[in-house]
Amino acid sequence: ASLGAGLRLDTIAEGVETESQAELVRQAGATEMQGYLISRAMPAAQVPAWISAYGDRNQPSRIRLA
């Protein structure tokens, strides 16, 4: 993550499943994360409702950390 910050790039941690993993990701400096903590896999028909309820409209599959 610090390499990404040095290059002014967003960094995405994938596979985040627990709050403790999310905290480690935050401490490491990642700007975004995705994984089961954010959402389990779902049928395509359910995605619009999920985005409306929880998603960042610009990046619906990720949650912004910074």
N, CA and C of each residue as an Amber inpcrd file, in Angstrom:
protein
   198
   0.8160000  -1.1960000   0.0000000   0.0000000   0.0000000   0.0000000
   0.8560000   1.2540000   0.0000000   1.9900000   1.2390000   0.6970000
   2.8240000   2.4420000   0.7210000   3.4360000   2.7090000  -0.6490000
   3.7180000   1.6660000  -1.4300000   4.1980000   1.8650000  -2.7930000
   3.1260000   2.5780000  -3.6100000   1.8790000   2.1290000  -3.4620000
   0.7810000   2.7920000  -4.1650000   0.6580000   4.2490000  -3.7650000
   0.7720000   4.5330000  -2.4760000   0.6840000   5.9140000  -2.0080000
   1.8280000   6.7380000  -2.5830000   3.0160000   6.1610000  -2.6150000
   4.1650000   6.8710000  -3.1640000   3.9920000   7.2010000  -4.6330000
   3.2820000   6.3490000  -5.3390000   3.0140000   6.5710000  -6.7640000
   1.6810000   7.2650000  -6.9970000   1.0200000   7.6400000  -5.9160000
  -0.2990000   8.2910000  -5.9670000  -1.3310000   7.4210000  -6.6750000
  -1.3300000   6.1280000  -6.3300000  -2.2800000   5.1740000  -6.8950000
  -3.2000000   4.6620000  -5.8030000  -4.4300000   4.3550000  -6.1750000
  -5.3220000   3.6600000  -5.2440000  -4.8230000   2.2340000  -5.0810000
  -4.9790000   1.6920000  -3.8920000  -4.6250000   0.2950000  -3.6540000
  -5.8480000  -0.4220000  -3.1110000  -6.0850000  -1.6200000  -3.6250000
  -7.2730000  -2.3890000  -3.2630000  -6.8350000  -3.6810000  -2.5890000
  -7.3220000  -3.9060000  -1.3850000  -7.0980000  -5.1720000  -0.6990000
  -8.2710000  -6.0850000  -1.0290000  -7.9810000  -7.2400000  -1.5720000
  -9.0260000  -8.1910000  -1.9440000  -9.1130000  -9.3030000  -0.9170000
 -10.2830000  -9.8780000  -0.7850000 -10.4680000 -11.0270000   0.0840000
 -10.6160000 -10.6810000   1.5540000 -11.0410000  -9.4630000   1.8540000
 -11.2190000  -9.0440000   3.2460000 -12.5100000  -9.6750000   3.7700000
 -12.3740000 -10.5130000   4.8050000 -13.5160000 -11.2660000   5.3100000
 -13.9200000 -10.9070000   6.7360000 -13.0380000 -10.2850000   7.5030000
 -13.3370000  -9.9920000   8.9060000 -12.9880000  -8.5530000   9.2350000
 -13.5630000  -8.0560000  10.3340000 -13.2360000  -6.7010000  10.7860000
 -11.7530000  -6.5710000  11.1290000 -11.1580000  -7.6220000  11.6910000
  -9.7310000  -7.5490000  12.0360000  -8.8750000  -7.4550000  10.7730000
  -9.2610000  -8.1510000   9.7180000  -8.5500000  -8.0120000   8.4510000
  -8.7260000  -6.6040000   7.8850000  -9.9360000  -6.0590000   8.0010000
 -10.1910000  -4.7030000   7.5170000  -9.3210000  -3.6980000   8.2630000
  -9.1630000  -3.8810000   9.5570000  -8.3180000  -2.9780000  10.3410000
  -6.8650000  -3.0720000   9.8860000  -6.3790000  -4.2730000   9.6230000
  -5.0150000  -4.4300000   9.1130000  -4.8390000  -3.7380000   7.7660000
  -5.8450000  -3.8650000   6.9230000  -5.8200000  -3.2180000   5.6110000
  -5.7480000  -1.6960000   5.7820000  -6.5540000  -1.1610000   6.6880000
  -6.5260000   0.2820000   6.9510000  -5.1460000   0.7190000   7.4590000
  -4.6000000  -0.0480000   8.3990000  -3.2900000   0.2840000   8.9600000
  -2.1830000   0.2010000   7.9130000  -2.3430000  -0.6930000   6.9500000
  -1.3510000  -0.8390000   5.8880000  -1.4360000   0.2940000   4.8690000
  -2.5280000   1.0620000   4.9130000  -2.6590000   2.2120000   4.0330000
  -3.4160000   1.9630000   2.7480000  -4.0720000   0.8140000   2.6140000
  -4.8680000   0.5750000   1.4100000  -5.9930000   1.5960000   1.3360000
  -6.3290000   2.0020000   0.1340000  -7.3810000   3.0040000  -0.0300000
  -8.7590000   2.3770000  -0.1960000  -8.8000000   1.1070000  -0.6020000
 -10.0810000   0.4420000  -0.8240000  -9.9580000  -1.0310000  -0.4660000
 -11.1020000  -1.6770000  -0.2620000 -11.0980000  -3.1090000  -0.0140000
 -12.3390000  -3.7330000  -0.6130000 -12.2530000  -5.0360000  -0.8340000
 -13.4140000  -5.7870000  -1.2800000 -13.2990000  -7.1890000  -0.7100000
 -14.4090000  -7.8580000  -0.6100000 -14.4190000  -9.2120000  -0.0780000
 -15.7170000  -9.5050000   0.6370000 -15.7840000 -10.6680000   1.2780000
 -17.0040000 -11.1150000   1.9460000 -17.4600000 -10.1670000   3.0550000
 -16.5330000  -9.4330000   3.6630000 -16.9530000  -8.4730000   4.6830000
 -17.8870000  -7.4250000   4.0770000 -17.6250000  -7.0590000   2.8530000
 -18.4390000  -6.0510000   2.1700000 -19.7250000  -6.6840000   1.6540000
 -19.5930000  -7.8140000   0.9650000 -20.7710000  -8.4990000   0.4370000
 -20.3940000  -9.8760000  -0.0730000 -21.2380000 -10.8300000   0.1860000
 -21.1050000 -12.1570000  -0.4080000 -21.5540000 -12.0740000  -1.8650000
 -21.2140000 -13.0880000  -2.6280000 -21.6880000 -13.1540000  -4.0110000
 -23.2080000 -13.1420000  -4.0110000 -23.7850000 -12.5300000  -5.0410000
 -25.2460000 -12.4560000  -5.1250000 -25.6750000 -12.5240000  -6.5730000
 -26.9120000 -12.9080000  -6.8080000 -27.4360000 -12.9280000  -8.1730000
 -27.4220000 -11.5130000  -8.7700000 -27.1960000 -11.4300000 -10.0520000
 -27.1170000 -10.1400000 -10.7300000 -28.3570000  -9.2850000 -10.4860000
 -29.4990000  -9.8950000 -10.3930000 -30.7450000  -9.1450000 -10.1900000
 -30.7620000  -8.4000000  -8.8520000 -29.9640000  -8.8360000  -7.8740000
 -29.9360000  -8.1860000  -6.5630000 -28.9280000  -7.0380000  -6.4810000
 -28.0410000  -6.9500000  -7.4510000 -26.9670000  -5.9510000  -7.3980000
 -27.4930000  -4.5120000  -7.3820000 -28.4410000  -4.1140000  -8.2250000
 -28.9010000  -2.7210000  -8.1740000 -29.4230000  -2.3060000  -6.7910000
 -30.1470000  -3.1770000  -6.1370000 -30.6520000  -2.8470000  -4.7960000
 -29.5050000  -2.7230000  -3.7990000 -28.4830000  -3.5710000  -3.9150000
 -27.3270000  -3.5000000  -3.0220000 -26.5940000  -2.1800000  -3.2290000
 -26.3880000  -1.8100000  -4.4810000 -25.6960000  -0.5450000  -4.7670000
 -26.4800000   0.6250000  -4.1790000 -27.7840000   0.6240000  -4.3430000
 -28.6080000   1.7080000  -3.7920000 -28.4910000   1.7920000  -2.2860000
 -28.3960000   0.6540000  -1.6230000 -28.3540000   0.6260000  -0.1650000
 -26.9620000   0.8640000   0.4020000 -25.9190000   0.3250000  -0.2420000
 -24.5950000   0.3070000   0.3850000 -23.4500000   0.8120000  -0.4700000
 -23.5920000   0.7990000  -1.7630000 -22.4450000   1.0080000  -2.6340000
 -22.0750000   2.4550000  -2.8620000 -20.8290000   2.6390000  -3.1950000
 -20.3290000   3.9060000  -3.7060000 -20.7560000   3.9410000  -5.1670000
 -21.5370000   4.8880000  -5.5350000 -22.0980000   4.9010000  -6.8940000
 -21.0260000   4.9880000  -7.9780000 -19.8340000   5.4980000  -7.6400000
 -18.7510000   5.5670000  -8.6210000 -17.9570000   4.2700000  -8.6960000
 -17.9210000   3.5100000  -7.6100000 -17.1810000   2.2570000  -7.5330000
 -18.0420000   1.2490000  -6.7880000 -19.1220000   0.7300000  -7.3640000
 -20.0870000  -0.0580000  -6.6080000 -19.5440000  -1.3590000  -6.0220000
 -18.4440000  -1.8780000  -6.5040000 -17.9590000  -3.1490000  -5.9750000
 -16.9530000  -2.9630000  -4.8400000 -16.6740000  -1.7020000  -4.4690000
 -15.6570000  -1.4570000  -3.4570000 -16.1340000  -0.4390000  -2.4460000
 -15.5450000  -0.4990000  -1.2860000 -15.8100000   0.4700000  -0.2230000
 -14.5600000   1.3120000  -0.0380000 -14.7200000   2.6050000  -0.0990000
 -13.5830000   3.5130000   0.0080000 -13.1390000   3.6340000   1.4540000
 -11.8320000   3.5550000   1.6990000 -11.2900000   3.6380000   3.0420000
 -10.7170000   5.0030000   3.3630000 -10.2380000   5.7060000   2.3730000
  -9.5840000   6.9870000   2.6450000 -10.1570000   8.0790000   1.7590000
